[in-house]
């Protein structure tokens, strides 16, 4: 249970995340029907994917962006994959694209994610890729912190795995001791915080300063 996780050094402590937790069956009932063929109708969603490291899970989230600038993001779905090959993971992402109007997919290609990204690009050519560095990680975490700190994120209160994954994110220094970076305390429950990183990839599609008429383009992150 997330209340027993040590979050003393976390960027996203439980006290910060509690405001994100909602009863999605009640709060989202008007426009989200999870068991229908088109769960979110004709509304757009964004997908974030984080690949597995050795022995870990891959993570994927489906995020509903806000309808208005400064509005709330909602995590409609989260999934973890263990032991699935590239093709199976890409096929699952394709199945999500078949059920939702997906306008953005963000994938980390630093390691094993490159194989999944190549397959996803076949049916979603505009996929955005991230090659991790301390600078890229900092941008991802700062954007997520800005969203969460401003009360702009919602996910189901029963998703303790989502909360645990976010709580696992820590600020550390690189091996050379010259830069700050962000890592996750690794354990059986959170892995390498794949759900958190997947969420960060999705949220990054909104610029740090928020949505404006002047910043609607896509870019590859290296």
Short mmCIF file of C-alpha atoms in Angstrom, two decimals:
data_model
loop_
_atom_site.label_atom_id
_atom_site.label_comp_id
_atom_site.label_asym_id
_atom_site.label_seq_id
_atom_site.Cartn_x
_atom_site.Cartn_y
_atom_site.Cartn_z
CA UNK A 1 0.00 0.00 0.00
CA UNK A 2 1.32 3.43 -0.89
CA UNK A 3 0.97 4.80 2.64
CA UNK A 4 3.86 2.59 3.77
CA UNK A 5 6.29 3.74 1.06
CA UNK A 6 9.16 5.89 2.34
CA UNK A 7 8.75 9.13 0.42
CA UNK A 8 11.03 11.31 2.53
CA UNK A 9 13.36 12.08 -0.40
CA UNK A 10 10.73 11.89 -3.11
CA UNK A 11 10.09 14.70 -5.58
CA UNK A 12 6.43 13.62 -5.47
CA UNK A 13 5.57 12.79 -1.83
CA UNK A 14 2.23 11.30 -0.91
CA UNK A 15 1.02 14.59 0.55
CA UNK A 16 1.42 16.17 -2.90
CA UNK A 17 -0.21 13.27 -4.74
CA UNK A 18 -3.29 13.00 -2.54
CA UNK A 19 -4.90 15.94 -4.33
CA UNK A 20 -4.57 13.99 -7.61
CA UNK A 21 -6.53 10.98 -6.37
CA UNK A 22 -10.20 10.85 -7.34
CA UNK A 23 -13.03 8.34 -7.61
CA UNK A 24 -12.86 8.10 -11.39
CA UNK A 25 -16.10 6.08 -11.62
CA UNK A 26 -17.91 9.09 -10.17
CA UNK A 27 -15.85 12.08 -11.24
CA UNK A 28 -15.37 11.02 -14.89
CA UNK A 29 -18.67 9.22 -15.48
CA UNK A 30 -20.03 11.92 -17.76
CA UNK A 31 -17.46 11.61 -20.56
CA UNK A 32 -15.39 8.46 -19.91
CA UNK A 33 -16.88 5.00 -20.51
CA UNK A 34 -14.02 2.53 -19.97
CA UNK A 35 -15.88 -0.54 -21.26
CA UNK A 36 -17.22 0.96 -24.47
CA UNK A 37 -15.61 0.54 -27.89
CA UNK A 38 -14.67 4.24 -27.85
CA UNK A 39 -14.08 4.94 -24.14
CA UNK A 40 -13.45 8.65 -24.62
CA UNK A 41 -15.56 9.22 -27.71
CA UNK A 42 -14.01 11.71 -30.13
CA UNK A 43 -11.83 13.42 -27.51
CA UNK A 44 -8.08 13.28 -28.04
CA UNK A 45 -5.66 11.42 -25.77
CA UNK A 46 -1.88 11.28 -25.43
CA UNK A 47 0.17 8.11 -24.82
CA UNK A 48 3.40 7.87 -22.84
CA UNK A 49 5.52 4.71 -22.93
CA UNK A 50 8.61 3.77 -20.91
CA UNK A 51 10.56 0.64 -21.92
CA UNK A 52 11.75 -2.09 -19.60
CA UNK A 53 15.23 -2.28 -18.20
CA UNK A 54 16.70 -5.67 -17.32
CA UNK A 55 14.16 -7.53 -15.20
CA UNK A 56 11.79 -4.58 -15.02
CA UNK A 57 8.37 -3.81 -16.43
CA UNK A 58 7.56 -1.48 -19.27
CA UNK A 59 4.92 1.11 -18.51
CA UNK A 60 2.30 2.89 -20.58
CA UNK A 61 -0.27 5.53 -19.71
CA UNK A 62 -3.21 6.99 -21.63
CA UNK A 63 -3.68 10.64 -20.68
CA UNK A 64 -6.59 12.93 -21.48
CA UNK A 65 -5.22 16.46 -21.96
CA UNK A 66 -7.16 19.44 -20.65
CA UNK A 67 -9.84 21.03 -22.80
CA UNK A 68 -8.68 24.53 -21.87
CA UNK A 69 -5.24 25.98 -21.06
CA UNK A 70 -4.46 25.39 -17.40
CA UNK A 71 -7.06 22.64 -17.09
CA UNK A 72 -6.57 19.17 -15.63
CA UNK A 73 -4.92 16.10 -17.14
CA UNK A 74 -6.54 12.73 -16.43
CA UNK A 75 -4.77 9.37 -16.53
CA UNK A 76 -7.47 7.22 -18.12
CA UNK A 77 -5.46 3.97 -18.33
CA UNK A 78 -2.14 2.64 -17.11
CA UNK A 79 -0.54 -0.65 -18.14
CA UNK A 80 2.62 -2.56 -17.31
CA UNK A 81 4.23 -5.24 -19.45
CA UNK A 82 6.70 -7.87 -18.32
CA UNK A 83 8.33 -10.32 -20.69
CA UNK A 84 6.55 -9.07 -23.83
CA UNK A 85 8.65 -8.68 -26.97
CA UNK A 86 8.82 -5.50 -29.04
CA UNK A 87 6.14 -6.61 -31.47
CA UNK A 88 3.68 -7.53 -28.71
CA UNK A 89 4.15 -4.20 -26.95
CA UNK A 90 3.79 -2.24 -30.19
CA UNK A 91 0.67 -4.25 -31.00
CA UNK A 92 -0.83 -3.31 -27.65
CA UNK A 93 -0.12 0.37 -28.30
CA UNK A 94 -1.78 -0.07 -31.70
CA UNK A 95 -4.86 -1.55 -30.00
CA UNK A 96 -5.10 1.55 -27.82
CA UNK A 97 -4.88 3.72 -30.94
CA UNK A 98 -7.79 1.74 -32.37
CA UNK A 99 -9.98 2.59 -29.34
CA UNK A 100 -8.97 6.21 -28.83
CA UNK A 101 -8.23 9.26 -30.95
CA UNK A 102 -4.50 9.38 -30.21
CA UNK A 103 -2.80 12.62 -31.22
CA UNK A 104 0.58 12.13 -29.51
CA UNK A 105 2.83 9.24 -28.45
CA UNK A 106 6.06 9.78 -26.49
CA UNK A 107 8.61 6.96 -26.09
CA UNK A 108 12.05 6.75 -24.44
CA UNK A 109 14.50 5.23 -26.94
CA UNK A 110 17.62 5.36 -24.76
CA UNK A 111 17.80 1.57 -24.58
CA UNK A 112 15.30 -1.13 -25.42
CA UNK A 113 12.60 1.36 -26.35
CA UNK A 114 14.13 1.95 -29.77
CA UNK A 115 12.74 -1.37 -31.02
CA UNK A 116 9.22 -0.53 -29.89
CA UNK A 117 9.49 2.99 -31.32
CA UNK A 118 10.48 1.65 -34.74
CA UNK A 119 7.38 -0.54 -34.85
CA UNK A 120 5.09 2.18 -33.49
CA UNK A 121 6.37 4.58 -36.15
CA UNK A 122 4.90 2.28 -38.82
CA UNK A 123 1.34 3.11 -37.72
CA UNK A 124 2.02 6.44 -35.95
CA UNK A 125 4.75 8.25 -37.92
CA UNK A 126 4.64 11.34 -35.70
CA UNK A 127 5.84 9.47 -32.58
CA UNK A 128 8.05 11.64 -30.35
CA UNK A 129 11.21 10.01 -29.01
CA UNK A 130 13.31 10.84 -25.96
CA UNK A 131 17.02 10.05 -25.59
CA UNK A 132 17.73 10.41 -21.89
CA UNK A 133 20.38 12.72 -20.48
CA UNK A 134 20.43 14.64 -17.18
CA UNK A 135 19.04 17.67 -19.02
CA UNK A 136 16.18 15.74 -20.63
CA UNK A 137 15.27 14.03 -17.35
CA UNK A 138 15.24 17.39 -15.60
CA UNK A 139 12.88 18.87 -18.18
CA UNK A 140 10.54 15.89 -17.88
CA UNK A 141 10.44 15.96 -14.09
CA UNK A 142 10.07 19.73 -13.85
CA UNK A 143 7.10 19.67 -16.21
CA UNK A 144 5.41 16.90 -14.22
CA UNK A 145 6.11 18.69 -10.95
CA UNK A 146 4.61 21.90 -12.31
CA UNK A 147 1.45 20.06 -13.38
CA UNK A 148 1.04 18.15 -10.11
CA UNK A 149 1.98 21.06 -7.84
CA UNK A 150 -0.71 23.18 -9.51
CA UNK A 151 -3.35 20.49 -8.94
CA UNK A 152 -3.67 19.72 -12.65
CA UNK A 153 -3.45 15.91 -12.58
CA UNK A 154 -6.07 13.31 -11.70
CA UNK A 155 -5.91 9.52 -11.48
CA UNK A 156 -8.03 6.91 -9.74
CA UNK A 157 -7.46 6.73 -6.00
CA UNK A 158 -7.25 2.94 -6.18
CA UNK A 159 -4.16 3.01 -8.39
CA UNK A 160 -1.58 2.64 -5.66
CA UNK A 161 0.95 1.46 -8.27
CA UNK A 162 0.73 4.85 -9.97
CA UNK A 163 1.28 6.67 -6.69
CA UNK A 164 4.16 4.37 -5.70
CA UNK A 165 5.85 4.90 -9.05
CA UNK A 166 5.72 8.69 -8.71
CA UNK A 167 6.89 8.53 -5.10
CA UNK A 168 9.95 6.54 -6.20
CA UNK A 169 11.43 9.47 -8.16
CA UNK A 170 14.47 10.98 -6.39
CA UNK A 171 16.91 13.78 -7.18
CA UNK A 172 20.51 12.53 -7.23
CA UNK A 173 23.87 13.47 -8.75
CA UNK A 174 25.48 11.86 -11.78
CA UNK A 175 28.36 9.41 -11.41
CA UNK A 176 30.81 12.22 -12.10
CA UNK A 177 29.22 14.36 -9.43
CA UNK A 178 28.89 17.35 -11.73
CA UNK A 179 25.17 17.36 -12.52
CA UNK A 180 21.90 16.67 -10.83
CA UNK A 181 19.66 14.03 -12.34
CA UNK A 182 16.58 12.03 -11.41
CA UNK A 183 16.38 8.31 -10.72
CA UNK A 184 14.04 5.83 -9.08
CA UNK A 185 14.66 3.64 -6.08
CA UNK A 186 14.31 0.17 -7.59
CA UNK A 187 12.07 -2.45 -5.96
CA UNK A 188 9.59 -5.17 -6.92
CA UNK A 189 6.60 -2.84 -6.66
CA UNK A 190 7.84 0.14 -8.64
CA UNK A 191 10.57 -1.38 -10.84
CA UNK A 192 12.35 1.65 -12.26
CA UNK A 193 9.20 3.79 -11.85
CA UNK A 194 8.10 2.97 -15.39
CA UNK A 195 4.58 4.33 -14.91
CA UNK A 196 5.95 7.65 -13.66
CA UNK A 197 8.36 8.03 -16.59
CA UNK A 198 5.62 7.05 -19.03
CA UNK A 199 3.45 9.79 -17.52
CA UNK A 200 6.29 12.30 -17.84
CA UNK A 201 6.63 11.47 -21.55
CA UNK A 202 2.93 12.20 -22.06
CA UNK A 203 2.83 15.41 -20.02
CA UNK A 204 5.86 16.78 -21.87
CA UNK A 205 3.68 17.33 -24.95
CA UNK A 206 2.37 20.42 -23.19
CA UNK A 207 5.24 22.96 -23.02
CA UNK A 208 6.51 23.91 -19.58
CA UNK A 209 4.86 27.31 -19.91
CA UNK A 210 1.55 25.67 -20.84
CA UNK A 211 -0.37 25.65 -24.10
CA UNK A 212 -0.30 28.83 -26.15
CA UNK A 213 -0.98 29.63 -29.78
CA UNK A 214 2.76 29.89 -30.39
CA UNK A 215 3.95 26.47 -29.15
CA UNK A 216 1.99 23.71 -30.82
CA UNK A 217 4.82 21.98 -32.74
CA UNK A 218 6.47 18.58 -32.19
CA UNK A 219 10.15 17.87 -31.70
CA UNK A 220 12.53 14.95 -31.25
CA UNK A 221 14.40 15.12 -27.91
CA UNK A 222 18.10 14.17 -27.91
#
